Coordinates of C-alpha atoms and ligand atoms in Angstrom, one line a residue:
Chain T
M1 CA 88.0 144.4 83.8
V2 CA 90.7 141.7 84.0
T3 CA 93.3 141.9 86.6
L4 CA 96.4 139.9 86.1
T5 CA 98.1 138.5 89.1
F6 CA 101.8 137.8 89.0
P7 CA 103.8 135.3 91.0
T8 CA 105.8 137.2 93.6
W9 CA 109.2 136.5 92.0
M10 CA 108.0 138.3 88.9
E11 CA 107.0 141.4 90.9
P12 CA 110.4 143.2 90.3
Y13 CA 110.2 142.7 86.6
R14 CA 106.7 144.0 86.4
A15 CA 107.8 147.0 88.4
L16 CA 110.8 147.5 86.2
A17 CA 108.6 147.5 83.1
T18 CA 106.2 150.0 84.6
G19 CA 109.1 152.1 86.0
K20 CA 108.0 151.8 89.7
M21 CA 110.8 150.1 91.5
T22 CA 111.0 150.1 95.3
G23 CA 114.2 149.6 97.2
D24 CA 113.2 146.1 98.2
Q25 CA 112.4 145.2 94.6
W26 CA 115.8 146.4 93.5
Q27 CA 117.3 144.1 96.1
A28 CA 115.2 141.2 94.9
L29 CA 116.1 141.9 91.3
L30 CA 119.8 142.0 92.2
R31 CA 119.6 138.8 94.1
Q32 CA 117.5 136.9 91.6
L33 CA 119.0 138.0 88.3
I34 CA 121.9 140.5 88.4
W35 CA 124.3 138.8 90.8
P36 CA 123.9 135.3 89.3
V37 CA 124.4 136.6 85.8
M38 CA 127.4 138.6 86.9
G39 CA 128.8 135.5 88.6
I40 CA 128.4 133.4 85.4
A41 CA 129.9 136.2 83.2
I42 CA 133.0 136.6 85.4
F43 CA 133.4 132.8 85.4
L44 CA 133.2 132.7 81.6
L45 CA 135.8 135.5 81.3
L46 CA 138.2 133.9 83.7
W47 CA 137.8 130.6 81.9
Q48 CA 138.5 132.2 78.5
L49 CA 141.6 133.9 79.9
A50 CA 142.9 130.8 81.6
A51 CA 142.2 128.6 78.5
Q52 CA 144.3 130.8 76.3
R53 CA 147.3 130.1 78.5
I54 CA 146.9 126.3 78.8
D55 CA 148.5 124.3 76.0
T56 CA 147.9 120.6 76.1
S57 CA 149.1 117.8 73.9
L58 CA 145.7 117.9 72.3
G59 CA 146.0 121.6 71.5
Q60 CA 144.8 124.6 73.4
F61 CA 142.4 124.1 76.3
P62 CA 138.9 124.9 75.0
G63 CA 137.3 128.2 76.0
P64 CA 133.6 128.9 76.3
V65 CA 133.2 129.6 72.6
D66 CA 134.9 126.3 71.5
V67 CA 132.7 124.4 74.0
W68 CA 129.6 126.1 72.6
E69 CA 130.6 125.0 69.1
Q70 CA 131.2 121.4 70.2
A71 CA 127.8 121.4 71.8
G72 CA 126.3 122.4 68.5
S73 CA 128.2 119.7 66.6
L74 CA 127.1 117.1 69.1
V75 CA 123.5 118.0 68.4
D76 CA 124.2 117.8 64.7
E77 CA 125.8 114.4 65.0
H78 CA 122.8 113.2 66.9
Q79 CA 120.4 114.4 64.3
A80 CA 122.5 112.9 61.5
S81 CA 122.5 109.6 63.3
R82 CA 118.7 109.7 63.8
A83 CA 118.2 110.4 60.1
K84 CA 120.4 107.4 59.2
E85 CA 118.4 105.2 61.5
V86 CA 115.1 106.3 59.9
A87 CA 116.6 105.6 56.5
F88 CA 117.8 102.2 57.6
H89 CA 114.4 101.2 58.8
E90 CA 112.8 102.5 55.6
R91 CA 115.2 100.4 53.5
Q92 CA 114.5 97.3 55.7
E93 CA 110.7 97.8 55.3
K94 CA 111.0 98.1 51.6
Y95 CA 113.3 95.0 51.3
I96 CA 111.0 92.9 53.4
A97 CA 107.9 94.0 51.5
A98 CA 109.6 93.2 48.2
R99 CA 110.8 89.8 49.3
L100 CA 107.4 88.9 50.8
Q101 CA 105.8 89.6 47.5
Q102 CA 108.1 87.0 45.8
Q103 CA 108.2 84.6 48.7
P104 CA 105.0 84.8 50.7
E105 CA 106.0 81.9 53.0
W106 CA 109.3 83.6 54.1
E107 CA 109.5 84.6 57.8
P108 CA 110.8 88.2 57.8
V109 CA 113.8 89.0 60.0
Y110 CA 113.8 92.5 61.5
R111 CA 117.2 93.9 62.5
D112 CA 117.9 96.8 64.9
Y113 CA 119.9 99.8 63.8
T114 CA 123.5 99.4 65.1
G115 CA 125.0 102.8 64.7
A116 CA 127.3 104.1 67.4
P117 CA 125.4 105.8 70.3
T118 CA 125.4 109.5 70.2
F119 CA 126.0 111.9 73.1
F120 CA 122.3 112.1 73.7
D121 CA 121.9 108.3 73.6
Q122 CA 124.6 108.1 76.3
I123 CA 122.7 110.7 78.4
G124 CA 119.6 108.5 78.1
T125 CA 121.5 105.4 79.1
S126 CA 123.1 107.1 82.1
L127 CA 119.7 108.4 83.3
I128 CA 118.1 105.0 83.1
T129 CA 121.0 103.4 84.9
V130 CA 121.1 105.9 87.7
M131 CA 117.4 105.7 88.2
S132 CA 117.4 101.9 88.3
G133 CA 120.4 101.9 90.7
F134 CA 118.8 104.5 92.9
L135 CA 115.4 102.7 93.0
L136 CA 117.1 99.4 93.8
A137 CA 119.1 101.0 96.6
S138 CA 115.9 102.7 98.0
L139 CA 114.0 99.4 97.9
I140 CA 116.8 97.8 100.0
A141 CA 117.6 100.8 102.2
I142 CA 114.2 101.9 103.3
P143 CA 112.9 98.6 104.7
L144 CA 116.3 97.8 106.2
G145 CA 116.5 101.3 107.8
I146 CA 113.0 100.8 109.3
V147 CA 114.1 97.4 110.8
I148 CA 117.3 98.8 112.2
G149 CA 115.5 101.8 113.6
L150 CA 112.8 99.7 115.3
S151 CA 115.0 96.9 116.7
S152 CA 118.1 97.7 118.8
T153 CA 119.2 94.0 118.2
A154 CA 119.1 94.6 114.4
Y155 CA 121.0 97.8 114.9
A156 CA 123.7 96.2 117.0
A157 CA 124.0 93.4 114.4
M158 CA 124.2 95.7 111.4
N159 CA 126.0 98.7 112.6
P160 CA 129.6 97.4 112.3
L161 CA 128.9 96.2 108.7
I162 CA 127.3 99.6 107.8
Q163 CA 130.3 101.5 109.2
L164 CA 132.7 99.2 107.3
F165 CA 131.0 99.4 103.9
K166 CA 129.8 103.0 104.0
P167 CA 133.1 104.6 103.1
V168 CA 134.0 102.2 100.3
S169 CA 134.6 103.9 97.0
P170 CA 132.8 102.7 93.9
L171 CA 136.1 102.0 92.2
A172 CA 136.8 99.2 94.8
W173 CA 133.4 97.6 94.3
L174 CA 133.5 97.7 90.5
P175 CA 135.8 94.8 89.7
L176 CA 134.0 92.6 92.1
V177 CA 130.6 93.5 90.8
T178 CA 131.7 93.0 87.2
M179 CA 133.0 89.5 88.0
V180 CA 130.0 88.5 89.9
V181 CA 127.6 89.8 87.3
S182 CA 129.5 87.9 84.6
A183 CA 129.5 84.7 86.6
V184 CA 125.9 84.8 87.8
Y185 CA 124.0 86.5 85.0
V186 CA 124.3 83.8 82.2
T187 CA 121.5 83.6 79.8
D188 CA 121.3 83.2 76.0
D189 CA 118.8 85.9 75.6
P190 CA 119.8 88.7 78.0
M191 CA 117.0 91.1 78.8
V192 CA 119.4 93.8 79.8
A193 CA 123.1 94.2 79.1
K194 CA 125.7 93.0 81.6
S195 CA 127.3 96.4 81.6
F196 CA 124.0 97.9 82.6
L197 CA 123.7 95.6 85.6
T198 CA 127.3 96.2 86.6
S199 CA 126.8 100.0 86.6
M200 CA 123.5 99.7 88.3
F201 CA 124.7 97.4 91.2
T202 CA 127.8 99.6 91.7
V203 CA 125.6 102.7 92.0
S204 CA 123.2 100.9 94.4
L205 CA 126.0 99.7 96.6
C206 CA 127.5 103.1 96.9
C207 CA 124.3 105.2 97.3
L208 CA 122.2 103.2 99.7
W209 CA 124.0 104.4 102.8
P210 CA 122.5 107.9 103.3
T211 CA 118.9 106.5 102.9
L212 CA 119.6 103.6 105.2
M213 CA 121.2 105.8 107.9
N214 CA 118.6 108.6 107.7
T215 CA 115.7 106.2 107.6
S216 CA 116.9 104.4 110.7
V217 CA 117.6 107.7 112.6
G218 CA 114.1 109.0 111.5
V219 CA 112.6 105.8 112.9
T220 CA 114.4 105.9 116.2
S221 CA 113.6 109.5 116.8
V222 CA 109.8 109.1 116.7
S223 CA 108.5 111.1 119.6
Q224 CA 107.9 109.2 122.8
D225 CA 104.5 110.9 123.1
L226 CA 103.4 109.5 119.8
V227 CA 104.6 106.1 120.8
N228 CA 102.5 106.4 123.9
V229 CA 99.5 107.4 121.8
S230 CA 100.0 104.3 119.8
K231 CA 100.2 102.2 122.9
V232 CA 97.0 103.6 124.4
L233 CA 95.3 102.9 121.1
R234 CA 96.7 99.4 121.1
L235 CA 97.8 99.7 117.5
N236 CA 99.3 96.4 116.3
A237 CA 102.8 96.3 115.1
L238 CA 101.9 96.8 111.4
S239 CA 99.6 99.8 112.1
H240 CA 102.1 101.3 114.4
V241 CA 104.7 101.3 111.7
R242 CA 102.3 102.5 109.0
K243 CA 100.4 105.1 111.0
I244 CA 103.1 106.4 113.4
V245 CA 106.6 105.4 112.5
L246 CA 106.7 105.9 108.7
P247 CA 105.1 109.3 108.6
S248 CA 107.3 110.5 111.5
A249 CA 110.4 109.2 109.7
L250 CA 109.4 110.5 106.3
P251 CA 111.2 113.9 106.5
M252 CA 114.5 112.3 107.4
M253 CA 113.9 109.6 104.9
F254 CA 113.6 112.2 102.1
T255 CA 116.7 113.9 103.3
G256 CA 118.5 110.6 102.9
L257 CA 117.0 109.9 99.5
R258 CA 118.2 113.2 98.2
L259 CA 121.7 112.6 99.4
S260 CA 121.6 109.2 97.9
L261 CA 120.5 110.4 94.5
G262 CA 123.4 112.9 94.4
I263 CA 125.9 110.2 95.3
A264 CA 124.3 107.8 92.7
W265 CA 124.9 110.3 89.9
M266 CA 128.5 110.9 90.9
V267 CA 129.3 107.2 91.3
L268 CA 127.6 106.4 88.0
I269 CA 129.9 108.6 85.9
A270 CA 133.0 107.1 87.6
A271 CA 131.7 103.6 87.2
E272 CA 130.9 104.0 83.5
M273 CA 134.2 105.6 82.8
L274 CA 136.2 102.9 84.5
A275 CA 134.2 99.9 83.4
Q276 CA 133.6 101.1 79.8
N277 CA 129.9 100.8 80.4
P278 CA 127.7 102.8 78.1
G279 CA 126.7 106.2 79.3
L280 CA 128.1 109.6 79.8
G281 CA 131.2 108.3 81.6
K282 CA 132.1 106.2 78.6
F283 CA 131.6 109.2 76.4
V284 CA 134.1 111.1 78.4
W285 CA 136.5 108.2 78.4
D286 CA 136.2 107.6 74.6
E287 CA 136.8 111.2 73.8
F288 CA 139.9 111.1 76.1
Q289 CA 141.2 108.1 74.2
N290 CA 140.2 109.5 70.9
G291 CA 142.5 112.5 71.4
S292 CA 141.4 114.7 68.5
S293 CA 141.7 118.4 68.7
Q294 CA 138.0 118.6 69.6
S295 CA 138.1 116.1 72.4
L296 CA 138.7 118.5 75.2
G297 CA 135.8 120.7 74.1
R298 CA 133.5 117.7 73.9
I299 CA 134.5 116.5 77.3
M300 CA 133.8 120.0 78.6
V301 CA 130.3 119.8 77.1
A302 CA 129.9 116.5 79.0
V303 CA 131.1 118.0 82.2
I304 CA 128.6 120.8 82.0
V305 CA 125.7 118.5 81.0
I306 CA 126.7 116.1 83.9
G307 CA 126.5 119.1 86.3
L308 CA 123.1 120.3 84.9
I309 CA 121.6 116.8 85.1
G310 CA 122.8 116.4 88.7
F311 CA 121.2 119.8 89.5
L312 CA 118.0 118.8 87.8
L313 CA 117.8 115.5 89.6
D314 CA 118.2 117.3 92.9
R315 CA 115.5 119.7 92.1
L316 CA 113.2 116.8 91.1
M317 CA 113.8 115.2 94.5
L318 CA 113.2 118.6 96.2
M319 CA 109.8 119.0 94.4
L320 CA 108.9 115.4 95.4
Q321 CA 109.9 116.2 99.0
R322 CA 107.9 119.4 99.1
A323 CA 104.8 117.6 97.7
L324 CA 105.0 114.5 100.0
V325 CA 106.5 115.6 103.3
W326 CA 104.2 117.1 106.0
D327 CA 107.0 118.8 107.8
K328 CA 107.8 121.7 105.4
S329 CA 110.5 123.0 107.7
S330 CA 112.5 119.9 107.1
V331 CA 112.8 120.7 103.4
Q332 CA 116.0 122.7 102.9
R333 CA 117.2 124.1 99.6
Chain Q
M1 CA 79.4 100.2 146.3
K2 CA 82.8 99.1 145.2
A3 CA 85.2 101.7 143.7
L4 CA 85.7 101.8 139.9
L5 CA 89.4 102.3 140.2
E6 CA 91.6 101.1 143.0
L7 CA 95.4 101.7 143.6
S8 CA 96.7 99.4 146.3
N9 CA 100.1 99.8 147.8
V10 CA 101.5 101.1 144.6
G11 CA 105.3 101.5 144.7
M12 CA 107.7 102.4 141.9
K13 CA 111.4 102.0 141.9
F14 CA 113.5 103.2 139.0
D15 CA 116.9 101.8 138.1
T16 CA 119.2 104.7 137.5
P17 CA 123.0 104.8 137.0
K18 CA 123.3 106.0 140.6
G19 CA 121.4 103.0 141.9
T20 CA 117.7 102.4 142.7
F21 CA 115.5 105.4 143.0
E22 CA 112.3 104.9 144.9
A23 CA 109.9 107.4 143.4
L24 CA 106.6 106.1 144.9
K25 CA 105.8 104.2 148.0
D26 CA 102.5 102.8 149.3
V27 CA 100.1 104.8 147.2
N28 CA 96.5 103.9 148.1
L29 CA 93.6 105.4 146.4
K30 CA 90.0 104.5 145.5
I31 CA 88.1 106.4 142.9
D32 CA 84.3 106.1 142.3
A33 CA 82.7 106.2 138.9
G34 CA 82.0 109.7 137.7
E35 CA 84.4 111.3 140.2
F36 CA 86.7 114.1 139.2
V37 CA 90.0 113.8 141.1
S38 CA 93.0 116.1 140.9
L39 CA 96.5 115.1 141.8
I40 CA 98.5 118.0 143.1
G41 CA 102.1 118.2 144.4
H42 CA 105.4 119.8 143.7
S43 CA 107.1 119.1 140.5
G44 CA 109.1 115.9 140.5
C45 CA 107.2 114.3 143.3
G46 CA 105.8 111.5 141.1
K47 CA 102.4 112.6 139.8
S48 CA 103.1 111.6 136.2
T49 CA 104.4 108.3 137.5
V50 CA 101.1 107.6 139.2
L51 CA 99.2 108.5 136.2
N52 CA 101.4 106.5 133.8
I53 CA 101.0 103.5 136.1
V54 CA 97.2 103.8 135.9
A55 CA 97.5 104.3 132.1
G56 CA 99.6 101.1 131.9
L57 CA 102.5 103.0 130.3
L58 CA 104.6 102.1 133.4
Q59 CA 104.4 98.9 135.4
A60 CA 104.4 99.5 139.2
T61 CA 107.2 97.6 140.9
D62 CA 105.0 97.0 144.0
G63 CA 101.2 96.7 144.4
G64 CA 98.8 97.1 141.6
V65 CA 95.9 98.9 140.0
I66 CA 92.5 97.4 139.5
L67 CA 90.0 99.0 137.1
D68 CA 86.4 97.6 137.1
K69 CA 87.6 94.3 138.7
Q70 CA 90.4 93.8 136.3
E71 CA 94.1 94.3 136.9
V72 CA 95.8 96.9 134.7
T73 CA 98.8 95.4 132.9
E74 CA 99.1 97.3 129.7
P75 CA 97.8 100.6 128.1
G76 CA 94.4 100.6 126.5
P77 CA 91.7 102.9 125.2
E78 CA 89.5 102.4 128.2
R79 CA 92.1 104.5 130.1
A80 CA 92.5 107.3 127.5
V81 CA 95.3 109.8 128.2
V82 CA 95.4 113.5 127.4
F83 CA 99.1 114.4 127.3
Q84 CA 100.6 117.6 128.4
N85 CA 101.8 118.7 124.9
H86 CA 98.8 117.5 122.9
S87 CA 100.6 114.6 121.2
L88 CA 98.6 115.0 118.0
L89 CA 100.0 113.4 114.9
P90 CA 101.3 116.4 113.0
W91 CA 100.6 115.0 109.6
L92 CA 96.9 114.4 110.2
T93 CA 94.1 117.0 110.5
S94 CA 92.1 117.3 113.7
F95 CA 89.4 115.2 112.2
E96 CA 91.9 112.5 111.1
N97 CA 93.6 112.5 114.5
V98 CA 90.3 111.7 116.3
E99 CA 89.3 109.4 113.5
L100 CA 92.4 107.2 114.0
A101 CA 91.3 106.7 117.6
V102 CA 87.7 106.0 116.8
K103 CA 88.5 103.6 114.0
Q104 CA 90.8 101.7 116.3
V105 CA 88.3 101.4 119.2
F106 CA 85.0 101.1 117.3
K107 CA 86.0 99.4 114.0
K108 CA 83.9 96.3 114.8
T109 CA 80.8 98.1 116.2
K110 CA 80.3 101.2 114.1
S111 CA 79.7 101.7 110.4
K112 CA 81.6 104.2 108.3
A113 CA 78.9 106.8 108.6
E114 CA 78.6 106.2 112.4
I115 CA 82.4 106.6 112.8
R116 CA 82.3 109.9 110.9
D117 CA 79.4 111.2 113.0
W118 CA 81.0 110.1 116.2
V119 CA 84.3 111.9 115.3
E120 CA 82.4 115.1 114.4
H121 CA 80.3 114.8 117.6
N122 CA 83.3 114.7 119.8
L123 CA 85.0 117.6 118.0
E124 CA 81.8 119.6 118.5
L125 CA 81.8 118.7 122.2
V126 CA 85.2 120.5 122.6
H127 CA 84.0 123.4 120.3
M128 CA 86.4 122.4 117.5
A129 CA 84.0 121.7 114.7
H130 CA 85.1 124.8 112.8
A131 CA 88.7 123.7 112.5
M132 CA 88.2 120.0 111.9
H133 CA 90.2 119.9 108.7
K134 CA 93.2 121.9 109.9
K135 CA 96.5 120.3 110.9
P136 CA 98.0 120.8 114.3
D137 CA 100.5 123.3 112.9
E138 CA 97.6 125.5 111.8
I139 CA 95.8 125.8 115.1
S140 CA 96.7 127.4 118.5
G141 CA 98.0 125.5 121.5
G142 CA 94.6 125.7 123.2
M143 CA 92.9 124.3 120.2
K144 CA 95.4 121.4 119.9
Q145 CA 94.7 120.6 123.5
R146 CA 90.9 120.6 122.8
V147 CA 91.5 118.1 119.9
G148 CA 93.6 116.0 122.3
I149 CA 90.6 115.9 124.7
A150 CA 88.2 115.1 121.9
R151 CA 90.4 112.2 120.8
A152 CA 90.5 110.9 124.4
L153 CA 86.7 111.3 124.9
A154 CA 86.0 109.7 121.6
M155 CA 87.4 106.4 122.9
Q156 CA 84.6 106.5 125.5
P157 CA 87.1 105.7 128.3
Q158 CA 86.1 104.4 131.7
V159 CA 88.7 106.8 133.1
L160 CA 90.0 109.9 131.5
L161 CA 93.6 110.6 132.5
M162 CA 95.0 114.1 132.0
D163 CA 98.7 115.0 132.7
E164 CA 98.8 118.8 133.2
P165 CA 96.6 119.3 130.2
F166 CA 96.5 123.0 130.5
G167 CA 100.0 123.6 131.9
A168 CA 101.4 125.1 128.7
L169 CA 98.5 127.5 128.0
D170 CA 98.0 131.2 128.9
A171 CA 95.6 132.0 131.7
L172 CA 92.6 133.1 129.5
T173 CA 92.8 130.0 127.2
R174 CA 93.2 127.8 130.3
A175 CA 90.0 129.3 131.8
H176 CA 88.1 128.6 128.6
L177 CA 89.3 125.0 128.6
Q178 CA 88.5 124.5 132.2
D179 CA 84.9 125.7 131.6
S180 CA 84.6 123.3 128.6
L181 CA 86.0 120.5 130.7
M182 CA 83.4 121.1 133.5
E183 CA 80.6 121.2 130.9
I184 CA 81.8 117.9 129.4
H185 CA 82.1 116.3 132.8
A186 CA 78.6 117.4 133.7
Q187 CA 77.3 116.1 130.4
L188 CA 79.0 112.7 130.2
G189 CA 79.8 111.9 133.8
T190 CA 83.2 110.6 132.8
T191 CA 85.6 109.6 135.6
V192 CA 88.6 111.9 135.5
I193 CA 92.0 111.9 137.1
M194 CA 93.8 115.2 136.3
I195 CA 97.3 116.3 137.3
T196 CA 97.7 120.0 137.9
H197 CA 100.0 122.3 139.8
D198 CA 97.4 125.1 139.7
V199 CA 95.6 125.3 143.0
D200 CA 92.6 127.3 141.7
E201 CA 92.2 124.8 138.8
A202 CA 92.2 121.9 141.2
V203 CA 89.6 123.4 143.5
L204 CA 87.4 124.6 140.7
L205 CA 87.2 121.3 138.9
S206 CA 87.6 118.5 141.4
D207 CA 85.3 116.5 143.7
R208 CA 88.5 115.5 145.5
I209 CA 92.0 116.8 145.6
V210 CA 94.8 114.2 146.2
M211 CA 97.8 115.9 147.6
M212 CA 101.2 114.2 147.3
T213 CA 104.2 114.5 149.5
N214 CA 107.6 115.3 148.1
G215 CA 109.7 112.5 146.8
P216 CA 111.7 110.4 147.0
S217 CA 109.3 107.7 148.2
A218 CA 106.4 110.1 147.6
T219 CA 103.0 109.0 148.7
I220 CA 99.6 110.5 149.3
G221 CA 99.7 113.1 152.0
E222 CA 96.1 114.3 152.3
I223 CA 92.9 114.0 150.4
L224 CA 90.5 116.9 150.4
D225 CA 86.8 116.7 149.6
V226 CA 85.6 119.8 147.7
N227 CA 82.0 120.1 148.8
V228 CA 81.1 122.8 146.5
P229 CA 77.8 122.2 144.5
R230 CA 77.9 121.9 140.8
P231 CA 77.5 123.6 138.3
R232 CA 80.3 125.8 139.6
D233 CA 80.9 129.3 138.3
R234 CA 84.4 130.7 138.6
L235 CA 83.3 134.3 139.3
A236 CA 80.7 133.4 142.0
L237 CA 83.1 131.0 143.7
A238 CA 85.8 133.6 144.2
D239 CA 84.3 134.5 147.6
D240 CA 82.4 131.3 148.4
P241 CA 83.5 130.3 151.9
T242 CA 83.9 126.6 151.2
F243 CA 85.9 127.3 148.0
V244 CA 88.2 129.7 149.9
R245 CA 88.7 127.3 152.7
C246 CA 89.6 124.4 150.3
R247 CA 92.0 126.7 148.5
Q248 CA 93.6 127.6 151.8
Q249 CA 94.0 124.0 152.8
V250 CA 95.7 123.0 149.6
L251 CA 98.0 126.0 149.7
Q252 CA 98.8 125.2 153.3
F253 CA 99.7 121.6 152.4
L254 CA 101.9 122.7 149.5
Y255 CA 103.7 125.7 151.0
E256 CA 103.8 124.8 154.8
K257 CA 103.7 121.1 155.2
Q258 CA 105.5 120.1 152.0
R259 CA 107.5 123.2 151.5
K260 CA 110.0 122.7 148.8
V261 CA 113.3 124.5 149.0
E262 CA 114.7 125.0 145.5
P263 CA 118.4 125.7 145.6
L264 CA 119.1 129.1 144.0
P265 CA 122.0 129.3 141.6
K266 CA 125.0 130.8 143.4
R267 CA 125.9 134.4 142.7
E268 CA 129.4 133.6 141.4
S269 CA 128.2 131.0 138.9
V270 CA 125.6 133.4 137.6
K271 CA 128.2 136.0 137.1
A272 CA 130.6 133.5 135.5
E273 CA 127.8 132.5 133.1
A274 CA 127.2 136.1 132.1
D275 CA 130.9 136.6 131.5
R276 CA 131.1 133.5 129.4
K277 CA 128.2 134.7 127.3
R278 CA 129.8 138.1 126.8
A279 CA 133.1 136.6 125.7
Ligands
ADP401 N1 112.2 106.6 133.8 C1 112.7 107.1 135.0 N2 113.9 106.8 135.4 C2 114.4 107.3 136.6 N3 113.8 108.2 137.3 C3 112.5 108.6 136.9 C4 111.9 108.1 135.7 N4 110.7 108.7 135.6 C5 110.6 109.6 136.6 N5 111.7 109.5 137.4 C6 111.9 110.3 138.6 O1 110.7 110.1 139.4 C7 110.4 111.3 140.1 C8 108.9 111.6 139.8 O2 108.8 112.0 138.4 P1 107.4 112.5 137.8 O3 106.4 111.4 138.1 O4 107.6 112.8 136.4 O5 107.1 113.8 138.6 P2 106.0 114.9 138.4 O6 105.1 114.5 137.3 O7 105.3 114.9 139.7 O8 106.6 116.2 138.1 C9 111.3 112.3 139.6 O9 112.3 112.5 140.6 C10 111.9 111.7 138.4 O10 113.3 112.2 138.3
MG402 MG1 104.8 115.4 135.3

């Protein structure tokens, strides 16, 4: 006979299906499913009611149904654009093949499709930018945090600067970063777009602080007992950092990384919007400028998608943290 | 024969916000190879300070320590320490914790297989072979302390230093660990300095008991030879006349000669505290 085992969170549903619910399972069902669904339903209702009463210069504020329709049309536009792109490439292939037949010595020139980016292209751009910015920030913040945590001299030297730059808004950095990138990054054959670099550096500058602070605190709070163990074993400086300091600081480091990624995502949208850099922020800005009757609905789709992606990024970090960190109690929800 | 370990005129002054605090003064002690010596004294008298100076974790401000004709200037694995609260690396298993020490000490002299065997051998010695691949979080306090002892023994130290190794354990676990320690000491003949505040433990385990006076400027008050033959059995010893006399002498030292008056909290302040909590 085969016995099926269910994950514990599925227990209430199985019990519901078999008609044997205990009090605790009702509680679990309420907590996991009913209350969240109710919360969302009430929110949608209030939204609909409020939307009907708000008239803007672009028409009535979109309710849930309008937003759902706009989401559908964004998907359609994306598919249409992809179809065009495929058609473009087919045509190009055919043209080149035909010309090569007549002129075998001709060097074929391949062109990229240059249609306007769709909503989904913008999501992709934003994700790549935020990840690059976050990675760059981590590559700077983690080693620097370790140095600051290990050396009180380095801490004394850096602390005023950290305190000064930590609260700076991305909007203040942006013009400077833009100008510096334009001045420094001059090549004929750019590997990446300038706008990408501007957004990425702005994101890095704003999101490296939590990782830096948490790493350095994690490093300073290594238990004295473990430091003594390291001394008795005569671990050299490198082994001491690798075997004792880094693992000790890892839980704090991850807490910092998670905060940083959250900030990175928020900053990115603002930076893209302000600097007209490709990405979700630009999508919002373009729709706002465009000012058609559907714009508000489309912006609302973007708002929800931005929220969802932020949430998913956080879950991703949480999963990574759970997998890598030894101190499970340090992993909060 | 010359002593293995010699403390001569060791003194320790700490700089504190309230000025210099002289914790130790003129501590003189000679320990022979293979001896088991206990340090006993009231809490705060300076036992850990003595041990840390021998370990090299603290530098004496006066006098010095000589181990095997060499002055102690820094910590090292030949003076392995078992700390009070185990100090295992929480992200490593018992095996890996011991392995870290073994690799560090024997990386030039032992092959990979030899290292593994040596780690396992030491864990077996403390009866921890069954939980080798568990992390500190997954084993009890007594087991953690056993792994801590295995880690120290695996360094093959000239002196094993233990700072209240069983202080945080319940009586039954402590008895088990004391028996294991006696067994290991008999088997390996390691030189041991152990801090304890448990009189029975001191008498049961030691060849000599070093009794310290109360601080500040604490020093060695008396040294008692425990002339009870080994192997010792805790049950048989309970009414052994030598054992009882030794026990008596230590108690006398601690509670008559070095009686420590702990100020009790005032009644009013206790009441105020209770009121504050209720509010
Ligand atoms: N780093 C330090 N700075 C100042 N005072 C210290 C320091 N370490 C220990 N002391 C003082 O030295 C005395 C002895 O401490 P310790 O050796 O830990 O005592 P014991 O281990 O016997 O309980 C105590 O009064 C303690 O307050
Ligand atoms: Mg102590």
